[in-house]
Coordinates of C-alpha atoms in Angstrom, one line a residue:
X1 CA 43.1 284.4 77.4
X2 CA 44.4 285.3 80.4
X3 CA 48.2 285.2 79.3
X4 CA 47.3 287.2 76.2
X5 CA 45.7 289.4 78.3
X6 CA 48.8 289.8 81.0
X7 CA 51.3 290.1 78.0
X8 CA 49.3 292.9 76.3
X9 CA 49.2 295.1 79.4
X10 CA 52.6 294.4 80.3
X11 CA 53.6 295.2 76.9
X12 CA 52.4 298.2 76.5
X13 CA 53.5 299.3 80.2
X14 CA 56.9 298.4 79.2
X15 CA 56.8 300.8 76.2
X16 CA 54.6 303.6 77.1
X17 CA 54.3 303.4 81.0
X18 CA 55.9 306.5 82.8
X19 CA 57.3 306.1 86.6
X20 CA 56.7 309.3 88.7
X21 CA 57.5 309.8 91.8
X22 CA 56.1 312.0 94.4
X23 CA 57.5 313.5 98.0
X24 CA 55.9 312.0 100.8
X25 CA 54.8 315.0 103.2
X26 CA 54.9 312.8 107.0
X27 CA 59.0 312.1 107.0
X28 CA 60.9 315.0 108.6
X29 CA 63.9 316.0 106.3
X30 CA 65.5 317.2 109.5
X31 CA 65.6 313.8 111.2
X32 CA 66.7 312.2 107.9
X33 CA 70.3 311.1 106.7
X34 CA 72.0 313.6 104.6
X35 CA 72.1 310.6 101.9
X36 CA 68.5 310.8 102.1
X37 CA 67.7 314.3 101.8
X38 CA 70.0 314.2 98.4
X39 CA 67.9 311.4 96.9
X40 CA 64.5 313.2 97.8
X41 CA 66.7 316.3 95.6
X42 CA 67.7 314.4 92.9
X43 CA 64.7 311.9 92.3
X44 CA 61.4 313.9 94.8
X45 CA 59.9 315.3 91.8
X46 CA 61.3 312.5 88.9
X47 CA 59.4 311.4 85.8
X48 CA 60.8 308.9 83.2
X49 CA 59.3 307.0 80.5
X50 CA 60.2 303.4 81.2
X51 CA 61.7 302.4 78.2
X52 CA 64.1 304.9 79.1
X53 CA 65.1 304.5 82.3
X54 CA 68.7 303.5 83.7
X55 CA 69.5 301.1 86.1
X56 CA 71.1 303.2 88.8
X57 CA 67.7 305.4 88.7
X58 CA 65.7 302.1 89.2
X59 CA 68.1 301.3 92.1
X60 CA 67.7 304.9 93.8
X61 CA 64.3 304.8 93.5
X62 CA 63.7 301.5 95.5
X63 CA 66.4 303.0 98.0
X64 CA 64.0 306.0 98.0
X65 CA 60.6 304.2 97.8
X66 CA 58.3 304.3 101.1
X67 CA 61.2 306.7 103.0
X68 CA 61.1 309.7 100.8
X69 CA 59.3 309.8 98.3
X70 CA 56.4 307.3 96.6
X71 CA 57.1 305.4 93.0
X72 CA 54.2 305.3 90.9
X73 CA 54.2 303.3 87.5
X74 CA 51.2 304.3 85.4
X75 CA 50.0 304.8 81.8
X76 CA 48.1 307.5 80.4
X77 CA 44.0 307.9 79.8
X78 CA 44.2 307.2 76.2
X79 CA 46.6 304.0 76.9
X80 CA 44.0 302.7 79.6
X81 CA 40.8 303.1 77.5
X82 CA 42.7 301.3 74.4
X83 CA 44.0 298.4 76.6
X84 CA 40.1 298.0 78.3
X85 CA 38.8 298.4 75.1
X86 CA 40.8 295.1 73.6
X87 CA 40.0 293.5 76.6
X88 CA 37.0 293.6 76.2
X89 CA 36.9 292.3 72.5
X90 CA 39.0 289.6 73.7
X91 CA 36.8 288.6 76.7
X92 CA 32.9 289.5 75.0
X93 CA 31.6 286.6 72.8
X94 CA 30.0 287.9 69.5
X95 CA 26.4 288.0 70.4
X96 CA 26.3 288.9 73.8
X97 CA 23.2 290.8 75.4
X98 CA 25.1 292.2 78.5
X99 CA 27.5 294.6 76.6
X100 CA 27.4 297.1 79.6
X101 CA 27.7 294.3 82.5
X102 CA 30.6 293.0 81.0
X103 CA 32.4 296.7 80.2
X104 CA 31.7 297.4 83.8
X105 CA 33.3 294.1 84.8
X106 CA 36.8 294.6 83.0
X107 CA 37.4 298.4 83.8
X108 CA 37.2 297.3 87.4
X109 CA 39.4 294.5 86.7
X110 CA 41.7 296.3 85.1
X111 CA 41.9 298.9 87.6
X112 CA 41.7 297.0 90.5
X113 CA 43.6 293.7 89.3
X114 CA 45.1 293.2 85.8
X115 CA 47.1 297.1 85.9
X116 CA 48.6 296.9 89.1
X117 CA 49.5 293.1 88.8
X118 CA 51.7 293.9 85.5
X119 CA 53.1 297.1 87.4
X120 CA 54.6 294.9 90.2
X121 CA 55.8 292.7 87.7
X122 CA 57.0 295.5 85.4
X123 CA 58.5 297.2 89.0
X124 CA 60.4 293.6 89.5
X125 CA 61.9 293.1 86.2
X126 CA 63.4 296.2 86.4
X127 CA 64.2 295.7 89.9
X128 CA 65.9 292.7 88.8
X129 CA 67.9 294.0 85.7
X130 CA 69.1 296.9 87.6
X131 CA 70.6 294.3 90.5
X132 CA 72.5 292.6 87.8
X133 CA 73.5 296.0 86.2
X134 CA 75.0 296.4 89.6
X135 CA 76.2 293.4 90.7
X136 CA 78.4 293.6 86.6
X137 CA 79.7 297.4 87.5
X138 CA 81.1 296.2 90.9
X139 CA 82.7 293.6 89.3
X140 CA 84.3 295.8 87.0
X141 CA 85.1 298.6 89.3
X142 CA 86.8 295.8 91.5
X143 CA 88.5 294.5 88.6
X144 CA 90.2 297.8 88.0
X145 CA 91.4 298.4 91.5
X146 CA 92.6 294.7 91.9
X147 CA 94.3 294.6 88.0
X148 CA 96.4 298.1 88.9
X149 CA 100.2 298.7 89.4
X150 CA 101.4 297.9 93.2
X151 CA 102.5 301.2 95.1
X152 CA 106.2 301.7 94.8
X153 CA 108.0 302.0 98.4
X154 CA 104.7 301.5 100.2
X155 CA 103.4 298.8 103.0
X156 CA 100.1 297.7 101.6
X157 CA 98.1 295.7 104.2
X158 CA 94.8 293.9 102.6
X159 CA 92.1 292.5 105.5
X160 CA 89.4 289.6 104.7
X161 CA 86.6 289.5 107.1
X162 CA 86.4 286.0 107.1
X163 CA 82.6 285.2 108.4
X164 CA 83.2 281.4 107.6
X165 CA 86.9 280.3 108.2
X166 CA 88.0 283.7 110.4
X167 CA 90.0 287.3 109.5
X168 CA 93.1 286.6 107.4
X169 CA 95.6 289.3 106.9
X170 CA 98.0 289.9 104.0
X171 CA 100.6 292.5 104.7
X172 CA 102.8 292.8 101.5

């Protein structure tokens, strides 16, 4: 019961959740990073369905979250009450005499435990996808920049850090 029950909320987070964000009043802009102040710009008032959100706005939004502004993922009223309502069909036996005990038991579950559990785990997927998304684009950018044409009449000089084995340098 308790798998059908996570997958069903998660579900229908993952399709009709919305992640909002909202600008956190105690951080003084002046103090801030200019980086900052234009990620509070672009993402301070932001509202997405998830289903259709990218991975660089999942990305920006963690940079964000806790500094400038605070994620929220959340469903809507309708969404909440039809989720709690198969809950409880799921959880009430047939002929049960303590209808209203149990009702009162699962919407404080569900607000207390079961919606924010499948929101962190929602949060972390995403999280997750949109490192990957990342990690695949740098690739690619460095791809591009390695594969190009070497400059014509020009000392190129290429320097490895080296953390392990020590700083080698290529000077072509």
């Amino acid at each position: 019961r308790d798998l059908a029950c996570n997958d069903a909320v998660r579900d229908t987070l993952s399709r009709r959740g919305m992640m909002t964000t909202k600008m956190t009043k105690k951080h003084n802009l002046e103090a801030e990073s200019s980086r900052l102040k234009q990620l509070q710009g672009s993402y301070g008032q932001f509202s997405c369905p998830v289903r259709y959100i990218k991975p660089h706005q999942v990305t920006a939004l963690n940079r964000g979250d806790k500094v400038a502004f605070e994620v929220k993922l959340d469903l809507d009223d309708d969404c909440k009450r039809r989720l709690q309502n198969d809950l409880i069909q799921l959880v009430m036996p047939p002929d049960c005499r303590m209808r209203g005990f149990i009702c009162d038991v699962v919407a404080q579950a569900f607000t207390s435990s079961i919606l924010p559990r499948a929101c962190r785990a929602l949060r972390r997927n995403l999280t997750d996808q949109a490192q990957v998304a990342s990690v695949a684009r740098f690739g690619s950018n460095l791809r591009a920049v390695l594969l190009q044409a070497p400059l014509r009449d020009h000392v190129v000089m290429g320097i490895d850090p080296g953390f392990k084995n020590g700083v080698c340098v290529c000077v072509c």
